[in-house]
Short mmCIF file of N, CA, C and O in Angstrom, two decimals:
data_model
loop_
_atom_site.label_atom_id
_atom_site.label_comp_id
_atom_site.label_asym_id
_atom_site.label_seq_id
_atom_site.Cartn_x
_atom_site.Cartn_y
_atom_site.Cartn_z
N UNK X 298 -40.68 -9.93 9.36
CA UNK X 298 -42.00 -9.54 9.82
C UNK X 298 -42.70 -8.74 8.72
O UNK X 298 -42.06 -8.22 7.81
N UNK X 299 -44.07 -8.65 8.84
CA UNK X 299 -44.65 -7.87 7.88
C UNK X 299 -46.15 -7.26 8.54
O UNK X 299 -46.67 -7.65 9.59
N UNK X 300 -46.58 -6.39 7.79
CA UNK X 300 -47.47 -5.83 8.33
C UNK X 300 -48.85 -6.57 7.88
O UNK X 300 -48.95 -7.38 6.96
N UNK X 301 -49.97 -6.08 8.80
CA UNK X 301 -51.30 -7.11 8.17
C UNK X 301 -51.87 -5.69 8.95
O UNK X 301 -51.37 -5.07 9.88
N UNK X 302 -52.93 -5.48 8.31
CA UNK X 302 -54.15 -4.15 9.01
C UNK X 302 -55.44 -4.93 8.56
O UNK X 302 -55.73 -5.33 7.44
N UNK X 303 -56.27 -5.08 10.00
CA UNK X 303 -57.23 -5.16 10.24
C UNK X 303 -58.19 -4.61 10.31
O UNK X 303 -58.34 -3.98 11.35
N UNK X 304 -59.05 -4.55 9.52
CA UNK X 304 -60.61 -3.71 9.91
C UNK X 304 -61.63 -4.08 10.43
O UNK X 304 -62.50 -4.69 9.81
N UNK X 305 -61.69 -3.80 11.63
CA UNK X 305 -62.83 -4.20 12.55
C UNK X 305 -64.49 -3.79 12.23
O UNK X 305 -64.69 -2.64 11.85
N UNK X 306 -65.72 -4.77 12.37
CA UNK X 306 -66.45 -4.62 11.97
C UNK X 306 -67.24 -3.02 12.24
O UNK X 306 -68.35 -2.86 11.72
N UNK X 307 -66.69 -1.99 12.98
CA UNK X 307 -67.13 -0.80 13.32
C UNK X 307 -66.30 0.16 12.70
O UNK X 307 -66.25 1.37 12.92
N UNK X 308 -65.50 -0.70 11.73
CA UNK X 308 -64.42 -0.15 10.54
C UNK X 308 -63.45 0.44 11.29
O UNK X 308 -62.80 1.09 10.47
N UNK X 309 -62.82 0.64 12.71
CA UNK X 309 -61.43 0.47 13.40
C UNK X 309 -60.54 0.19 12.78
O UNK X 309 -60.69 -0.72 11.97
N UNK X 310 -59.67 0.64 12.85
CA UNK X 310 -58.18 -0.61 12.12
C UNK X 310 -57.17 -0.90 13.19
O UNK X 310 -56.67 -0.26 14.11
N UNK X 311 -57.10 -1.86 12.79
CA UNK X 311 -55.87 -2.73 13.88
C UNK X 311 -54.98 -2.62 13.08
O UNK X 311 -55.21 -2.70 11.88
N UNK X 312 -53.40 -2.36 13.70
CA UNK X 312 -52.86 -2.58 12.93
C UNK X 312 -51.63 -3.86 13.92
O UNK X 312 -51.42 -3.90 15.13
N UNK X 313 -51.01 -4.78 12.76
CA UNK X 313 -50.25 -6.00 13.65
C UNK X 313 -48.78 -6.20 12.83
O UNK X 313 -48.28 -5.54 11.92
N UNK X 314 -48.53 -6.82 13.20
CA UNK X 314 -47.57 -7.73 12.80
C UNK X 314 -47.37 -8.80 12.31
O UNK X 314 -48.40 -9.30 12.75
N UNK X 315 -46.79 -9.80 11.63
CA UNK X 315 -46.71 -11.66 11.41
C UNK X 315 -45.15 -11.93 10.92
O UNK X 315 -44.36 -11.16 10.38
N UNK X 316 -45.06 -12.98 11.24
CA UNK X 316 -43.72 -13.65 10.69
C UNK X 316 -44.32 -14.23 9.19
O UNK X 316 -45.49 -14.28 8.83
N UNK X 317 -43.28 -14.58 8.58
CA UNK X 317 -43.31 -15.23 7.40
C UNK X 317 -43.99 -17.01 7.91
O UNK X 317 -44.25 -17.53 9.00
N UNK X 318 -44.03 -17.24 7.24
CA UNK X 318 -44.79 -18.97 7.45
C UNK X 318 -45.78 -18.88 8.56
O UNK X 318 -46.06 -20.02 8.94
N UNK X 319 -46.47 -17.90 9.29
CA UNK X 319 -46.82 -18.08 10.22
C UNK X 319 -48.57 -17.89 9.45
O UNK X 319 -48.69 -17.30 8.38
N UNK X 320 -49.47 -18.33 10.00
CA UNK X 320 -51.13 -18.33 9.72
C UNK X 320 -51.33 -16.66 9.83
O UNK X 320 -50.65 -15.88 10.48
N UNK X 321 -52.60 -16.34 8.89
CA UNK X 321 -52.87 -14.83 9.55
C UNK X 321 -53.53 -14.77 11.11
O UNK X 321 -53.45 -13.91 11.99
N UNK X 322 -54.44 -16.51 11.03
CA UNK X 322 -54.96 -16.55 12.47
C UNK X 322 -53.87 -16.49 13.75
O UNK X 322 -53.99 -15.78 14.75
N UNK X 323 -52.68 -17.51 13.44
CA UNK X 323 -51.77 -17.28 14.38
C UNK X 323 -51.54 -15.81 14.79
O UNK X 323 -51.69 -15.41 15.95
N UNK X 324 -51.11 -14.95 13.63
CA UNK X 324 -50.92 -13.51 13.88
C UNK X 324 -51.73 -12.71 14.29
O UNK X 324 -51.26 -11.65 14.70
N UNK X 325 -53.14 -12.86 14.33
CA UNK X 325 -54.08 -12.52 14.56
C UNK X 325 -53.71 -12.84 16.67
O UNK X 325 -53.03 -12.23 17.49
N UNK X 326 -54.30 -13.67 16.71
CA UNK X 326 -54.32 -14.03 18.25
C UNK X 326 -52.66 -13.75 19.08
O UNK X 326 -52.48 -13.43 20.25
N UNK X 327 -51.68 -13.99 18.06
CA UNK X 327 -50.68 -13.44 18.76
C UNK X 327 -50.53 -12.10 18.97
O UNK X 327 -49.72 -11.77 19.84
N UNK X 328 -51.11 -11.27 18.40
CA UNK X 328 -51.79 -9.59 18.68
C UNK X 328 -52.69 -9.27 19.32
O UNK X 328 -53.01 -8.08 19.39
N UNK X 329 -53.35 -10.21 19.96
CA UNK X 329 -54.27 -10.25 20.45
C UNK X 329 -55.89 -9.30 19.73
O UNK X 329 -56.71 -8.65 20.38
N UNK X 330 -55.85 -9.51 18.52
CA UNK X 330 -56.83 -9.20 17.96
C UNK X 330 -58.28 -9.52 18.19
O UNK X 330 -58.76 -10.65 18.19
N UNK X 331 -58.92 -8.39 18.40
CA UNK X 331 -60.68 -9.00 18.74
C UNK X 331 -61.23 -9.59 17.76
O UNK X 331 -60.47 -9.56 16.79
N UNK X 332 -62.00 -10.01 17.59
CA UNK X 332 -62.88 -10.28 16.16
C UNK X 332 -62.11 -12.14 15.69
O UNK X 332 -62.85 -12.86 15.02
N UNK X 333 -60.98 -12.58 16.02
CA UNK X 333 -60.61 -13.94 15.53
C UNK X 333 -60.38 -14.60 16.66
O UNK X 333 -59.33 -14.54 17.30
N UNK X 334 -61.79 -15.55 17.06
CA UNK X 334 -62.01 -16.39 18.06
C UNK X 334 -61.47 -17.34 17.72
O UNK X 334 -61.37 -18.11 18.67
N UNK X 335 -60.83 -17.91 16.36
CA UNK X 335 -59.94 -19.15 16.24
C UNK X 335 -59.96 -20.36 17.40
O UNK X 335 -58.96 -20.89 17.89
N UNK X 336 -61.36 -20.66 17.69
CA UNK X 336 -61.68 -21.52 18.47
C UNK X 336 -60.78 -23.05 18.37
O UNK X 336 -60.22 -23.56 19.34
N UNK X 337 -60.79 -23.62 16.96
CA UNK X 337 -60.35 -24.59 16.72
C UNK X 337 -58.69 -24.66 16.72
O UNK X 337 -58.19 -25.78 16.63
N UNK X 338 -57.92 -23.65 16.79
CA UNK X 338 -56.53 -23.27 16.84
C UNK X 338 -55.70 -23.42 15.44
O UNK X 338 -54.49 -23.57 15.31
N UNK X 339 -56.63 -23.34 14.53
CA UNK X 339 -56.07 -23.76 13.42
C UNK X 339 -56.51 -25.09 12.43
O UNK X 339 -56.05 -25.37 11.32
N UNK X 340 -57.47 -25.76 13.16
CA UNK X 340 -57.20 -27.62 12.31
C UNK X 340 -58.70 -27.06 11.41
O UNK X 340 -59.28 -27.91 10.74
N UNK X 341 -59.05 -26.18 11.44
CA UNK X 341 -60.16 -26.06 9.98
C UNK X 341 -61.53 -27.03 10.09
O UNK X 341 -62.16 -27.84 9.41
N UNK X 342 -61.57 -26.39 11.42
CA UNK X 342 -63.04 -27.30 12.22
C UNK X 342 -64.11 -26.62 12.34
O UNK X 342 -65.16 -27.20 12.04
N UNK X 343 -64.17 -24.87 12.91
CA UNK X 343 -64.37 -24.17 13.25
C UNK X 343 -65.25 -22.70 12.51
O UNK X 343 -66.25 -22.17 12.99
N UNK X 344 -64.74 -22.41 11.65
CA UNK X 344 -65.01 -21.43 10.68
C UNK X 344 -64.90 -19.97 11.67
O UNK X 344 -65.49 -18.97 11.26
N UNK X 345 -63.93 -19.90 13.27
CA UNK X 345 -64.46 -18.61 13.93
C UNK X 345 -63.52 -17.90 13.75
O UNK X 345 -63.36 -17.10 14.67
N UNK X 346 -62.59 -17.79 12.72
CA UNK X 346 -61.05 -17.12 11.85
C UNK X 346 -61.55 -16.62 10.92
O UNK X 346 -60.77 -15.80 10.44
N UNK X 347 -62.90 -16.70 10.15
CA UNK X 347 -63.50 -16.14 9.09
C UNK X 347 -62.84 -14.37 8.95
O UNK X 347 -62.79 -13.55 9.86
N UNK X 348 -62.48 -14.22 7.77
CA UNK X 348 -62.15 -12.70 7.39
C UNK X 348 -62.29 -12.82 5.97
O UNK X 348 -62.29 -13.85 5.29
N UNK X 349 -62.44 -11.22 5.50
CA UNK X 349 -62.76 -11.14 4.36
C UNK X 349 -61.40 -10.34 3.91
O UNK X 349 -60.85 -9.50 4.62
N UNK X 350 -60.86 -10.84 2.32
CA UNK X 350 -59.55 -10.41 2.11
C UNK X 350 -59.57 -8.88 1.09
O UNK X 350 -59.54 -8.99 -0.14
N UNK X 351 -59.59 -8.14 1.45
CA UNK X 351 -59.34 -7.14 0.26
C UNK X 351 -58.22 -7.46 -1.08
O UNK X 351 -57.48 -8.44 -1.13
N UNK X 352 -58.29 -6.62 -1.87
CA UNK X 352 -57.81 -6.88 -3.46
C UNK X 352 -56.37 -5.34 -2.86
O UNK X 352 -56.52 -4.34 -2.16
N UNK X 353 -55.40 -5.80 -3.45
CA UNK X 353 -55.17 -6.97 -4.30
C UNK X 353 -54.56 -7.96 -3.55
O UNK X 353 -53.63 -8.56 -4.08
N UNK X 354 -54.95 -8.32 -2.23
CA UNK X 354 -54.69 -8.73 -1.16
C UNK X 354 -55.00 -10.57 -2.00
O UNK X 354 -54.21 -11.42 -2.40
N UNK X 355 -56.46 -10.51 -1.95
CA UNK X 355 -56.98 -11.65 -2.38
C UNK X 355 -56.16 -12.35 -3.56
O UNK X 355 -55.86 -13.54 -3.66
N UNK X 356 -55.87 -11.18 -4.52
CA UNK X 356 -55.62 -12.05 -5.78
C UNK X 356 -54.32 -12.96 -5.79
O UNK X 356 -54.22 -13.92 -6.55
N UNK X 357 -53.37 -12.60 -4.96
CA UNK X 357 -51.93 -13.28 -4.28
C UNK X 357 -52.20 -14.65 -3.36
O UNK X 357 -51.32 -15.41 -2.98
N UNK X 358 -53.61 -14.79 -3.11
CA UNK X 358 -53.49 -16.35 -2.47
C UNK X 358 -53.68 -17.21 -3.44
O UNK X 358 -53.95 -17.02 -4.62
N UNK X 359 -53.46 -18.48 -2.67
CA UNK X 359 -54.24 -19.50 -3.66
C UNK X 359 -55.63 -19.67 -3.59
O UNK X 359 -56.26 -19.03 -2.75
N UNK X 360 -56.16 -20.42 -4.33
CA UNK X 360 -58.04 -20.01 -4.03
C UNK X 360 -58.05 -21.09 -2.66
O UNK X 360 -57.02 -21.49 -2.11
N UNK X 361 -59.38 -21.42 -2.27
CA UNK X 361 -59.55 -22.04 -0.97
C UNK X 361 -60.09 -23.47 -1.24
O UNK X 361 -61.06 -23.77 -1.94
N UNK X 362 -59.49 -24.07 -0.74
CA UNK X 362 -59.05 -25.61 -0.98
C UNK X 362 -61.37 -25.98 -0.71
O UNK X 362 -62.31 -25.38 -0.19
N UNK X 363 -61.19 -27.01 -1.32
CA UNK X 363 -62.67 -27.90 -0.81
C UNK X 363 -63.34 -27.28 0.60
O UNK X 363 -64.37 -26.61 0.74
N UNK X 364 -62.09 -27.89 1.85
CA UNK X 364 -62.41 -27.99 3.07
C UNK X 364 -62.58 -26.78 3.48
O UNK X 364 -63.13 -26.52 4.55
N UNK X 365 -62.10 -25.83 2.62
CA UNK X 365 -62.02 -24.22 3.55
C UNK X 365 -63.18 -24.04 3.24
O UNK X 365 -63.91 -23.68 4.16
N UNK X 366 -63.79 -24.20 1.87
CA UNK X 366 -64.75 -23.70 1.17
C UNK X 366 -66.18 -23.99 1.75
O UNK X 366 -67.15 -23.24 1.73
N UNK X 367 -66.08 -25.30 2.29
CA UNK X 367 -67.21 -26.10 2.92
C UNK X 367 -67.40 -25.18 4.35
O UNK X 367 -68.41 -24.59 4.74
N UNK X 368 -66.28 -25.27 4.90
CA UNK X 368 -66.54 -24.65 6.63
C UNK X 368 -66.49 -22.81 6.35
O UNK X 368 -66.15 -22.07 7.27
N UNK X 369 -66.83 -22.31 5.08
CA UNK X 369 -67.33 -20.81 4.64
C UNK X 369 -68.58 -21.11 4.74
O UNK X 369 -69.10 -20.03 5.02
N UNK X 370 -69.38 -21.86 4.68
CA UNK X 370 -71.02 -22.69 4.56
C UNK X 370 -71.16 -22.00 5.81
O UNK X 370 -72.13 -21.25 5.80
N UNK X 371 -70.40 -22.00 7.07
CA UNK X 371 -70.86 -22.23 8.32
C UNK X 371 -70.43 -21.03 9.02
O UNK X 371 -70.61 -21.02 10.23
N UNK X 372 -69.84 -19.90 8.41
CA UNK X 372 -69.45 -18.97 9.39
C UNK X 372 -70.99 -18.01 9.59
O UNK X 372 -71.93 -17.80 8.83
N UNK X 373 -70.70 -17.60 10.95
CA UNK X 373 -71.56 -16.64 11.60
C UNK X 373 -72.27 -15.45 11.09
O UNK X 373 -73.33 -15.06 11.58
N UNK X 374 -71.66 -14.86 10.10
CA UNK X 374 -71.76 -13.71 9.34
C UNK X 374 -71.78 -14.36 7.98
O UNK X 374 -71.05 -15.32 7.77
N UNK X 375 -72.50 -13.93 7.15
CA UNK X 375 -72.61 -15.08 6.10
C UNK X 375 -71.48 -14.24 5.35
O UNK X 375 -71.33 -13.03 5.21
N UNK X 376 -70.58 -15.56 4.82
CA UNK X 376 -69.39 -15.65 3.73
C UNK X 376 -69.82 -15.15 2.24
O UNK X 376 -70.73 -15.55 1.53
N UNK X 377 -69.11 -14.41 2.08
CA UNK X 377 -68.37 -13.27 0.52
C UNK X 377 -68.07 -13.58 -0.35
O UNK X 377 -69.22 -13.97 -0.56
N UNK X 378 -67.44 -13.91 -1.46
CA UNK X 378 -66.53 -13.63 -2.26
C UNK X 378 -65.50 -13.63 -1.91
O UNK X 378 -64.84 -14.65 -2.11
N UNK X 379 -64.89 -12.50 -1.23
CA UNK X 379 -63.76 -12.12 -0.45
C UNK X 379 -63.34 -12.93 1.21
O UNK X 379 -62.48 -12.64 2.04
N UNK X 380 -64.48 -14.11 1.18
CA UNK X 380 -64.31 -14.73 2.87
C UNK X 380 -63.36 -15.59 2.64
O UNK X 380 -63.37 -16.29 1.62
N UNK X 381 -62.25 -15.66 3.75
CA UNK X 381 -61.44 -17.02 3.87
C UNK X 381 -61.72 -17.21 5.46
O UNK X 381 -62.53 -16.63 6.19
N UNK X 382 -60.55 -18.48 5.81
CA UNK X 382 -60.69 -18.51 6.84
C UNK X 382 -58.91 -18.50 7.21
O UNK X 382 -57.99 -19.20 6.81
N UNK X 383 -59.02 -17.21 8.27
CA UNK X 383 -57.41 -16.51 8.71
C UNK X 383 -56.62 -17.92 8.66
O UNK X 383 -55.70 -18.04 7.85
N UNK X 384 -57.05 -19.23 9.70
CA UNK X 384 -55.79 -20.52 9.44
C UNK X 384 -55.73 -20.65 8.07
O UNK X 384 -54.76 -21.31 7.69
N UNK X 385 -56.29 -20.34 7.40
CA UNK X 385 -55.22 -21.27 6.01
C UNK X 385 -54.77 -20.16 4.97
O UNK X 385 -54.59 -20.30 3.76
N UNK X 386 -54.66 -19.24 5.60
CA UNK X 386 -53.87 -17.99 4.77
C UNK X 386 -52.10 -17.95 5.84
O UNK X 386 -51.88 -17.62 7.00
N UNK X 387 -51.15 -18.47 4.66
CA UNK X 387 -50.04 -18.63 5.27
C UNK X 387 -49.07 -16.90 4.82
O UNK X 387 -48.92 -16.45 3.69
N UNK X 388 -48.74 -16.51 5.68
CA UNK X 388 -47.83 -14.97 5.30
C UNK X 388 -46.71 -15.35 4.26
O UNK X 388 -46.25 -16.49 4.30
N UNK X 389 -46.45 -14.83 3.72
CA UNK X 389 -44.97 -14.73 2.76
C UNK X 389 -44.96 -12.81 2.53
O UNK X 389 -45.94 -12.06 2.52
N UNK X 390 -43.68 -12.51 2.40
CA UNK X 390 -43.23 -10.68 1.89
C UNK X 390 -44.50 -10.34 1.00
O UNK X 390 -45.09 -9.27 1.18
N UNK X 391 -44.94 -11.33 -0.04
CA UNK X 391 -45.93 -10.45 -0.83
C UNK X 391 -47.02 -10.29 -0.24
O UNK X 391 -47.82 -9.52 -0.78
N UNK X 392 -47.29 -10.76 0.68
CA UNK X 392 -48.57 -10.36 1.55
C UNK X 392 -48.24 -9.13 2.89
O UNK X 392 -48.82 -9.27 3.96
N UNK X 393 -47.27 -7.99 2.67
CA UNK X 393 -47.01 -7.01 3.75
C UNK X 393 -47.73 -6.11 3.14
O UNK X 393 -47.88 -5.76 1.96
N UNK X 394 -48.14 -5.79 4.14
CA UNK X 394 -49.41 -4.69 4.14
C UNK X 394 -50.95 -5.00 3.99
O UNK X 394 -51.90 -4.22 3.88
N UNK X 395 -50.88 -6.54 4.02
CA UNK X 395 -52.47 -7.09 4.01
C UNK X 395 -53.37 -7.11 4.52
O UNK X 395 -53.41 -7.76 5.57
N UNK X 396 -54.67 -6.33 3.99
CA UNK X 396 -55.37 -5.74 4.99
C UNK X 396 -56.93 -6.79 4.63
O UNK X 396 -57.45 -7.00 3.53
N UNK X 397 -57.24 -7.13 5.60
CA UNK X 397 -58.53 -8.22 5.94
C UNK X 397 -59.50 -7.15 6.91
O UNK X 397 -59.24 -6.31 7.77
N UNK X 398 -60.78 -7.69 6.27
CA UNK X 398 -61.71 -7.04 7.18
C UNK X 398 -62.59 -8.12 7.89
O UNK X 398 -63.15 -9.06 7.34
N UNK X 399 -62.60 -7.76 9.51
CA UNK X 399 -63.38 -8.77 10.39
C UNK X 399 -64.75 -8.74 10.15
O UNK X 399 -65.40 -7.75 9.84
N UNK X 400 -65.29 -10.18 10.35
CA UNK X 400 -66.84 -9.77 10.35
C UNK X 400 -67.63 -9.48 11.50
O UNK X 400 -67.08 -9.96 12.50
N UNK X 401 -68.44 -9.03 11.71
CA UNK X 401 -69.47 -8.54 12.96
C UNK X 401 -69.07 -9.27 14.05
O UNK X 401 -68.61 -8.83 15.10
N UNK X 402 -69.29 -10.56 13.71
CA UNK X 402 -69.14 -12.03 14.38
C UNK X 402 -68.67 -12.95 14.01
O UNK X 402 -68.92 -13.24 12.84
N UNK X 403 -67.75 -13.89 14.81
CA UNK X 403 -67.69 -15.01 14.99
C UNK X 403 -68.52 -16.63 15.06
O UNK X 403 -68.24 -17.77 14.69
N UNK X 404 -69.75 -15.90 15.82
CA UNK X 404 -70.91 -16.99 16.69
C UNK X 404 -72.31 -16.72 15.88
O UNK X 404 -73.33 -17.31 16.21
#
């Protein structure tokens, strides 16, 4: 397990849990976290998993494939620099303590 801290758009922090291989969105909703409506459950339809990754959080992923990049076009809160979308950020150990900040909205 590893840790992930959330910052809620009223700057709150959540703080959660995740397994290794598991999505941050999975971990997200399995915490029942506010702010990741993960409408689509994962298949990268949706853009309502949108979070923004802090450093040096960010610099440990891979960058965001075409498809992620396209459905950042469409999130609710307009997308960053720092925006992914929580399904396609997969956990591994070097990501404990990764802290993402939610946006306002989802919708």
């Amino acid at each position: 397990m590893i840790t992930i801290n959330f910052i809620a758009a009223d700057a709150q922090p959540i703080r959660a849990t995740g397994k290794i291989g598991q999505s941050l969105m999975e971990a997200a909703v399995a915490a029942g976290v506010q702010g990741i409506a993960a409408d689509c459950g994962g298949l990268l339809t949706c853009a309502t998993c949108h979070v923004m990754v802090t450093q040096p959080f960010a610099a440990l992923l891979p960058a965001a494939d075409g498809e992620e990049r396209a459905m950042l076009d469409f999130t609710a809160t307009p997308a960053t620099p720092a925006s992914r979308l929580s399904c396609q950020i997969i956990l591994n150990a070097d990501l404990d303590g990764l802290t993402v900040e939610l946006p306002a909205s989802q919708y």
